[in-house]
Tab-separated table of C-alpha atoms in Angstrom:
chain	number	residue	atom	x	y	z
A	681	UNK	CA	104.532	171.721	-39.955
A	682	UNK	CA	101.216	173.171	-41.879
A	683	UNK	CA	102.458	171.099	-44.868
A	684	UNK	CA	103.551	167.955	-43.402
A	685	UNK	CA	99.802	167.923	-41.632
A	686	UNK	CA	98.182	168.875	-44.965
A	687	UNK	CA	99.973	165.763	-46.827
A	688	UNK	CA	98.503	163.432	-43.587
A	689	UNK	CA	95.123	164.930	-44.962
A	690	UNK	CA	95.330	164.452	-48.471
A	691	UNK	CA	96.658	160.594	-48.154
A	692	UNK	CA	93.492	160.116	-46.460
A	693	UNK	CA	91.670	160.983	-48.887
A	694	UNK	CA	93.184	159.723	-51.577
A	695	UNK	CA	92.987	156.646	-49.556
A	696	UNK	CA	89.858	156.902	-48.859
A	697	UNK	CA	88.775	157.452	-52.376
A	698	UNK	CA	91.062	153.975	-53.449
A	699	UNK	CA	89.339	151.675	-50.743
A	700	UNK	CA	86.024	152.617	-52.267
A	701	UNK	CA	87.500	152.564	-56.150
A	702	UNK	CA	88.584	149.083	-55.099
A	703	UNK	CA	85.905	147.391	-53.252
A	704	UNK	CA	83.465	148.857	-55.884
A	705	UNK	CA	85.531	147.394	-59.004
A	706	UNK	CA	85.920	144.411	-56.877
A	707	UNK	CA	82.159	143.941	-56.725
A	708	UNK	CA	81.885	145.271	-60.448
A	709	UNK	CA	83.890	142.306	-61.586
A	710	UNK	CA	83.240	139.101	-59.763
A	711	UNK	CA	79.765	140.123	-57.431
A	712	UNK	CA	81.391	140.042	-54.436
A	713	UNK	CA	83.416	142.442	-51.638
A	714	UNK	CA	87.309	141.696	-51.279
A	715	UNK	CA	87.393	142.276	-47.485
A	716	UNK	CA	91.303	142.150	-47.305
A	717	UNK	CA	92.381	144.981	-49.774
A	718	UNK	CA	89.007	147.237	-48.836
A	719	UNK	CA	89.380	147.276	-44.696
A	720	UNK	CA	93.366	147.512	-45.505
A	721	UNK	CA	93.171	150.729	-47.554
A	722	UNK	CA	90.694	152.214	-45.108
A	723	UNK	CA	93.055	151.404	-42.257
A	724	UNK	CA	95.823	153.144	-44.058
A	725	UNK	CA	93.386	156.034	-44.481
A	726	UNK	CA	92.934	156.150	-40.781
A	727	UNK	CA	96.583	155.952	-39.756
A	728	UNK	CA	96.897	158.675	-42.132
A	729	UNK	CA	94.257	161.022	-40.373
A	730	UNK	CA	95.934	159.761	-36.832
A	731	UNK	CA	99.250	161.411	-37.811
A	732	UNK	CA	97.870	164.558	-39.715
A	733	UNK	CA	95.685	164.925	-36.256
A	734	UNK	CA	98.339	164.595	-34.029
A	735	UNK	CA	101.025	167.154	-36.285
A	736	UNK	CA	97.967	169.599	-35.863
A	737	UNK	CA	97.663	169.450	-32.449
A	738	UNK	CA	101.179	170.137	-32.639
A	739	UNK	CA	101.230	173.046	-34.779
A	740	UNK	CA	98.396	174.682	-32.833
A	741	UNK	CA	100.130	173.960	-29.406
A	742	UNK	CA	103.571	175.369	-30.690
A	743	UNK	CA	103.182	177.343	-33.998
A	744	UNK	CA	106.388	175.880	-35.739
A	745	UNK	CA	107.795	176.834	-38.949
A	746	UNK	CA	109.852	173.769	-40.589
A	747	UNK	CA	112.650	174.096	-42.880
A	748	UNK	CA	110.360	172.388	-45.481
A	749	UNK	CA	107.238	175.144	-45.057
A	750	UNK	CA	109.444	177.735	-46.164
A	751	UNK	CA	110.373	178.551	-49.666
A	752	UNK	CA	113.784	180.501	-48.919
A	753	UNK	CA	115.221	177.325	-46.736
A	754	UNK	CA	118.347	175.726	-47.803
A	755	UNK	CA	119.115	172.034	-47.006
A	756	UNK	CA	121.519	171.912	-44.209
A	757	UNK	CA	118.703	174.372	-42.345
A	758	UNK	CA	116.364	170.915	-42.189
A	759	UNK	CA	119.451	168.978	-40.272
A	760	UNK	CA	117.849	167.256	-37.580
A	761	UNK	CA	119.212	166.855	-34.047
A	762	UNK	CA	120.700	163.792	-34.153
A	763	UNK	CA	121.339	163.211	-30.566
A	764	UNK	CA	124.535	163.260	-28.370
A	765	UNK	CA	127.155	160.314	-29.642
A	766	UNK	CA	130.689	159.939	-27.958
A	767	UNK	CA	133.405	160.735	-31.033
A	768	UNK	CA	135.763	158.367	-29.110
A	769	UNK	CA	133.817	156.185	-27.161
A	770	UNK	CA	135.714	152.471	-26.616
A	771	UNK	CA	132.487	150.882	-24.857
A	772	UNK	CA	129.974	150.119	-28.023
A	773	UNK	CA	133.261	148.116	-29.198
A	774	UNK	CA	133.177	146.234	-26.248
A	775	UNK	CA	129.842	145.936	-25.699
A	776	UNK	CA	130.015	144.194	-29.701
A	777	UNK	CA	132.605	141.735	-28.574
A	778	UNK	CA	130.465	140.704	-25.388
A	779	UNK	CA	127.833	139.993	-27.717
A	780	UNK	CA	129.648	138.667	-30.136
A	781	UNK	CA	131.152	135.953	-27.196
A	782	UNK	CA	127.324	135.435	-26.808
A	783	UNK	CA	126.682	134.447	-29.777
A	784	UNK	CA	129.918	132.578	-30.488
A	785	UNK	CA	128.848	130.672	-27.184
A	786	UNK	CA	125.401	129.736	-28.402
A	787	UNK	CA	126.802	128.037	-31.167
A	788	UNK	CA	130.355	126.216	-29.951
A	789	UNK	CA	129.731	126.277	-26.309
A	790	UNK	CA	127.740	127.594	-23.760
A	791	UNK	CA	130.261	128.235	-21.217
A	792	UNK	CA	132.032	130.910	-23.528
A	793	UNK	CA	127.934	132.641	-23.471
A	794	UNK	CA	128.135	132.675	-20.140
A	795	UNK	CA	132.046	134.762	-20.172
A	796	UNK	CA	130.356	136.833	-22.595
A	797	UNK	CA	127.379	137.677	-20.751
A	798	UNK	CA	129.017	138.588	-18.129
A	799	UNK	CA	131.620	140.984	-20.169
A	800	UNK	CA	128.979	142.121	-21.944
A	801	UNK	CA	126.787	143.600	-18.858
A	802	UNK	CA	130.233	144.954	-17.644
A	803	UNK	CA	130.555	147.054	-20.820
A	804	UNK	CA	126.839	147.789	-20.930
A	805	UNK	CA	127.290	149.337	-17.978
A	806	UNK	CA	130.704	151.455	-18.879
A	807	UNK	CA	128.888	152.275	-21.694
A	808	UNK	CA	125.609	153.971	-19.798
A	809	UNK	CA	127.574	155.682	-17.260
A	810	UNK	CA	130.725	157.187	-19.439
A	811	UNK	CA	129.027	161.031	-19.769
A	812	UNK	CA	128.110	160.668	-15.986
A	813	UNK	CA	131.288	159.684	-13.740
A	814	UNK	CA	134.540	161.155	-13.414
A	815	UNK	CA	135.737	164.069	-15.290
A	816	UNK	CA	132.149	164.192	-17.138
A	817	UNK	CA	130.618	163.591	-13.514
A	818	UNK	CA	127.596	166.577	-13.330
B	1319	UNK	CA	113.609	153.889	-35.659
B	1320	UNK	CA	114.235	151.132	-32.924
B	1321	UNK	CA	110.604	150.592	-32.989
B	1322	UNK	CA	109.671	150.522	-35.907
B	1323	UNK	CA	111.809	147.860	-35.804
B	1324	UNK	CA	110.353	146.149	-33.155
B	1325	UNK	CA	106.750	146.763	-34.496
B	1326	UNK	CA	107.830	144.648	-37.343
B	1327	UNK	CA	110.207	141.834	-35.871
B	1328	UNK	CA	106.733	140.866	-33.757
B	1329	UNK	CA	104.172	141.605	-36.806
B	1330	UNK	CA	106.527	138.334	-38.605
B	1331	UNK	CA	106.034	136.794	-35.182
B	1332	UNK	CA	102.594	137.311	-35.195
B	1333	UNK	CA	102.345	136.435	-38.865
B	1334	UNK	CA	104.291	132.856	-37.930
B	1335	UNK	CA	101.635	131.942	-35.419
B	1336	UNK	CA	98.864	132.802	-37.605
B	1337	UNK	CA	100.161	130.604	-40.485
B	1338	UNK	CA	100.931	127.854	-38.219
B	1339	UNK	CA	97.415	128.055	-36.264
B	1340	UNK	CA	95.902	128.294	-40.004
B	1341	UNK	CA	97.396	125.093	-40.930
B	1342	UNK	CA	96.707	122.939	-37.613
B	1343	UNK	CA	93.017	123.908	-36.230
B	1344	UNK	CA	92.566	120.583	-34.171
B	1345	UNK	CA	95.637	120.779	-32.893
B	1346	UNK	CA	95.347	124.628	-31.535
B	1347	UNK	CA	92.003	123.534	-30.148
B	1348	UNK	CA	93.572	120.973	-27.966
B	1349	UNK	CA	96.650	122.547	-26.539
B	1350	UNK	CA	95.180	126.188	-26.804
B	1351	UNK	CA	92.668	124.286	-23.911
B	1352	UNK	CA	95.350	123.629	-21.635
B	1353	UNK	CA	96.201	127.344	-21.497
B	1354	UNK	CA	95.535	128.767	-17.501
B	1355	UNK	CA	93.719	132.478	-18.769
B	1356	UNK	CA	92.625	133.396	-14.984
B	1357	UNK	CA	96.134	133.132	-14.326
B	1358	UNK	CA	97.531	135.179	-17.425
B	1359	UNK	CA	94.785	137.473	-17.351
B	1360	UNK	CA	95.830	138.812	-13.929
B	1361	UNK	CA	99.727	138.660	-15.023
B	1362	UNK	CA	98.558	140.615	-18.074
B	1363	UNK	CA	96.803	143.092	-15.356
B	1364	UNK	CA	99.886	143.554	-13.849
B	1365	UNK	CA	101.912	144.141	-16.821
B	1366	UNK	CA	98.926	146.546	-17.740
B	1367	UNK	CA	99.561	148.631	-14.506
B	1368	UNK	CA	103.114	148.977	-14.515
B	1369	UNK	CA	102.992	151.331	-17.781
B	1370	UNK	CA	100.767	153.542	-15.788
B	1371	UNK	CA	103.587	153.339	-12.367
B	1372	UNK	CA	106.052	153.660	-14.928
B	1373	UNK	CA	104.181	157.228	-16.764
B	1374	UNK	CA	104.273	158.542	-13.055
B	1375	UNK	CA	107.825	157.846	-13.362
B	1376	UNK	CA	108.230	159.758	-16.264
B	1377	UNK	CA	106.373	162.665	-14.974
B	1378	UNK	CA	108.442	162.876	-12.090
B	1379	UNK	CA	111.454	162.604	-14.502
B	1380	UNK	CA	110.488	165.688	-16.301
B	1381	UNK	CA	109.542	167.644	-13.235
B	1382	UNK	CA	113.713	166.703	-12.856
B	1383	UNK	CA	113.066	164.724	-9.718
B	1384	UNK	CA	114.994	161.697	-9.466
B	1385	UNK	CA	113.917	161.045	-5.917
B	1386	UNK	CA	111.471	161.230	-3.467
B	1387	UNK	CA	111.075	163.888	-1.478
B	1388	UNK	CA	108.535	162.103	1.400
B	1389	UNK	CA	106.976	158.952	1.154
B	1390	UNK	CA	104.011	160.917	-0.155
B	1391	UNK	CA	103.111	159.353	-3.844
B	1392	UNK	CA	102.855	162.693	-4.983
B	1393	UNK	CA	106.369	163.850	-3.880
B	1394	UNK	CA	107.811	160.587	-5.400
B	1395	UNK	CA	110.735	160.817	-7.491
B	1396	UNK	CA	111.542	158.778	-10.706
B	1397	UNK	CA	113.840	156.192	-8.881
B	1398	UNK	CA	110.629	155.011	-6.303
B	1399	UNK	CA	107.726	154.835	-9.320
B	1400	UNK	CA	110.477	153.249	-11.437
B	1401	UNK	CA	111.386	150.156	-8.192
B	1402	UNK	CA	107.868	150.163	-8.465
B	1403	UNK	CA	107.645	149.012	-12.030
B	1404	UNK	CA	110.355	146.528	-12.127
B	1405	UNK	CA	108.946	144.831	-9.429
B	1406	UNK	CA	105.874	144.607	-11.264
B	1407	UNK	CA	107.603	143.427	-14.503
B	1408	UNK	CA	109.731	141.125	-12.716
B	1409	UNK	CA	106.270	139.680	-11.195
B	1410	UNK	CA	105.290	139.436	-14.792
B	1411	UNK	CA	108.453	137.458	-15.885
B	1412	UNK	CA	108.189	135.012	-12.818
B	1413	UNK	CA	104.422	134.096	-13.699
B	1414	UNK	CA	105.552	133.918	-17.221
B	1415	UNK	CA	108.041	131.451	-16.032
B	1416	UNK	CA	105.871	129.917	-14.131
B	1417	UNK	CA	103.379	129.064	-16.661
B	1418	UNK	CA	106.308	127.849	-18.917
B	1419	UNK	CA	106.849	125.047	-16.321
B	1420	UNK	CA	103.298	123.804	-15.673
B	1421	UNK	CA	102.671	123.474	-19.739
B	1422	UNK	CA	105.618	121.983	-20.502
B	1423	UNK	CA	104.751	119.407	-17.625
B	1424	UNK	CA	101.100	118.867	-19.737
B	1425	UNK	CA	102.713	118.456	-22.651
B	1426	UNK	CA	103.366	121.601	-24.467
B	1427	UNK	CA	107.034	122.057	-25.066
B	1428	UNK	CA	109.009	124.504	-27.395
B	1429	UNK	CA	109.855	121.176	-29.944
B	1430	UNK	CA	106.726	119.215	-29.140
B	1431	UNK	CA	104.980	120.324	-31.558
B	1432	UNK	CA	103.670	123.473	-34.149
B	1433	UNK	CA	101.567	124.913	-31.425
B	1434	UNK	CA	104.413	124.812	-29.026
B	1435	UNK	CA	106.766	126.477	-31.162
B	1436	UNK	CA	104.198	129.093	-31.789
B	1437	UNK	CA	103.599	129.872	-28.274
B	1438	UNK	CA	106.877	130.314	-26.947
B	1439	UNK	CA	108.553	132.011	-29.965
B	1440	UNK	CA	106.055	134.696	-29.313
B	1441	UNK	CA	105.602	134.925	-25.577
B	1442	UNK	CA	109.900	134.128	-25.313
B	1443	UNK	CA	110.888	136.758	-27.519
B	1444	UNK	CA	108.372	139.173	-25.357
B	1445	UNK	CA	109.638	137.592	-22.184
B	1446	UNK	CA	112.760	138.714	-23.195
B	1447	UNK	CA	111.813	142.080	-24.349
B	1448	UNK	CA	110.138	142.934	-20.807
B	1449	UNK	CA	113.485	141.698	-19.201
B	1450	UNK	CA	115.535	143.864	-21.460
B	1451	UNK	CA	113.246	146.678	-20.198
B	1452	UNK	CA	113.936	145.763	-16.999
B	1453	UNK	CA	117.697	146.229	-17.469
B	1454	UNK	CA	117.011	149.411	-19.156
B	1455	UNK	CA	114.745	150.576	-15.851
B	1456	UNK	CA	118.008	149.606	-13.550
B	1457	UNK	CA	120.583	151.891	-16.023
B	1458	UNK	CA	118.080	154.737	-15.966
B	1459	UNK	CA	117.169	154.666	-11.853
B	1460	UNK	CA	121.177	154.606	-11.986
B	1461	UNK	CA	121.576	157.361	-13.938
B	1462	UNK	CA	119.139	159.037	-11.472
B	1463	UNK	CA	121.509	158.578	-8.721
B	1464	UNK	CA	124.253	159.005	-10.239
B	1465	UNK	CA	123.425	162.706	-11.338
B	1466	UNK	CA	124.524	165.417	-9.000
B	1467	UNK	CA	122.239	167.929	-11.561
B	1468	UNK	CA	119.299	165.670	-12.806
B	1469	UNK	CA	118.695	167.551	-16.124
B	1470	UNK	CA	117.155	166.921	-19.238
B	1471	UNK	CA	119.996	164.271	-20.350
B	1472	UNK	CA	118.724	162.042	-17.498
B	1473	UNK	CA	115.161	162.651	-18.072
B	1474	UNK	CA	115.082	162.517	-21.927
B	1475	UNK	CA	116.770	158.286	-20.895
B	1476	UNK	CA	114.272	158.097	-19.074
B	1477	UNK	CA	111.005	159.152	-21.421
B	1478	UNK	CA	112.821	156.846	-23.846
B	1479	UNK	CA	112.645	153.713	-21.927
B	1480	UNK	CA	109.362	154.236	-20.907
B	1481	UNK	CA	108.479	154.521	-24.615
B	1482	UNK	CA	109.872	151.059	-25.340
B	1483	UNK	CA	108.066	149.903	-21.806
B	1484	UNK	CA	104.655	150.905	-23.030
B	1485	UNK	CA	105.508	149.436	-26.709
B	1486	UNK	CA	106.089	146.194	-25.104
B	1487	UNK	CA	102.934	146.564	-23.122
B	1488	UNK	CA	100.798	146.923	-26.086
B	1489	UNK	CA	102.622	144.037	-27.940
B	1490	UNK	CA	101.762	141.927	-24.884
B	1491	UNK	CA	98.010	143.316	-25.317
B	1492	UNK	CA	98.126	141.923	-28.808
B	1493	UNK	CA	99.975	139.031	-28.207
B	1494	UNK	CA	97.187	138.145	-24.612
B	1495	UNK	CA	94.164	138.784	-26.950
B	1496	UNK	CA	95.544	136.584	-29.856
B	1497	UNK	CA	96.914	133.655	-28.212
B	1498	UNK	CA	94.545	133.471	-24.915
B	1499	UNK	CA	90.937	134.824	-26.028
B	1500	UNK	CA	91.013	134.462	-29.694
B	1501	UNK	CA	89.111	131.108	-30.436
């Protein structure tokens, strides 16, 4: 976490140091300020020091040591959590279809939008409440 | 990732009504004129508010309270601050609707001309956003009463939708201050 904050702080300065590099050649070459290129660098400078901010507060809240500040890490130690995804799941197939009826409706016919729609909200709704009905019911 | 995505499907929205008001000054004068901002400004308001209703929702969320326990605000449960919201964002679509209707009957329809196209590419594709959030609030609340255990599967659905509810929000922020008050 220490690193990813300190690479936040040094693209601020670096972009720091290019919005004044390029406003000052700017002004160097044809007398006047490019506004476009000089606020957009310093904007990217300040998003920068948003981010590194907010990892700080992070690290100092909850001391964390990432895969990537550690030199004796191996790559499958940095695997994110990727979230919880059915291996089986039918619904996000149907759900497609629905949509895809949509979509075939909007361009031959409405009326087949309309099927789809409907299909589509039943399968929306299969597919939000699989992990919390029946046997998976908790 | 989703949005990310979102952030820039609406910057190329933003960046079509910024080439098209570039190119046709008189013409935004005139029909940006006709534009009711009392009206918006308070439907913007409400929009405004319900990302605060739906934080409290989220907070009750990850106390793990799906419901309320008296009619208390501070005992409410995710389900009541989370009614709460849609109605507001339903209020929000209605006046949207609303205002839809009495510009197209001055004049200002989606193929009339640059400005409308302009207008109701970007306010339609939010409109539609905010209802898609609204579906999204009905799942969740849902998912809140369909959980014997409200844990942290149901809560974490529900911190995500309010992050998409507040990203809307601000869009609509953006999208207010550009199209209403920018002259």
């Amino acid at each position: 976490m220490n690193a990813t904050a300190r690479l936040f702080w040094v693209l601020v300065v670096f972009n720091l140091v290019l919005a004044a590099v390029y406003s000052v050649w700017h002004w160097i070459d044809t007398g006047t300020i490019e506004w476009v290129g000089t606020i957009g660098l310093a904007l990217v400078a300040i998003l920068s020091a948003l981010i590194g901010f907010y990892v700080g507060r992070v690290l100092k809240s909850q001391p964390a040591v990432l895969a990537e500040d550690r030199l004796d890490a191996n790559i499958d130690d940095g695997d994110a959590e990727q979230g919880f995804f059915s291996p089986w799941s039918w619904w996000p197939v149907l759900l497609a279809g629905g949509a895809a009826l949509v979509f075939l409706g909007l361009a031959v016919g409405i009326w087949i939008a309309i099927i789809g729609g409907v299909l589509g909200l039943v399968f929306l709704v299969g597919w939000t409440y699989e992990y919390h009905r029946g046997y998976f019911g908790h | 990732m989703w949005l990310g995505s979102e952030v820039m499907f609406f910057a190329g929205l933003f960046a079509i009504y910024f080439t098209l008001r570039s190119t046709a000054p008189e013409l935004w004068a005139l029909q940006s004129s006709k534009l009711n901002i009392t009206f918006s400004g308070i439907n913007t308001g409400i929009l405004v508010a319900s990302s605060f209703t739906c934080q409290m929702g989220v907070f009750a969320a990850e106390r793990l309270q799906p419901k309320r326990t008296s009619w208390k605000l501070k005992e409410w449960g995710m389900a009541e601050w989370f009614f709460v919201t849609y109605v507001m964002g339903a209020i929000f679509v209605i006046g949207q609707i609303f205002e839809y209707a009495t510009l197209v009957s001055e004049g200002v329809g989606l193929s009339s001309d640059a400005y409308g196209s302009a207008f109701y590419l970007t306010t339609g594709f939010h409109g539609l956003h905010v209802t898609g959030g609204l579906i999204a609030f009905l799942l969740v609340i849902g998912r809140g009463y369909a959980a014997k255990n409200f844990g942290h599967k149901e809560a974490t659905s529900a911190i995500v939708v309010s992050y998409y509810w507040h990203f809307v929000d601000v869009v609509w922020v953006g999208l207010f201050a550009v199209i209403y008050l920018l002259k």
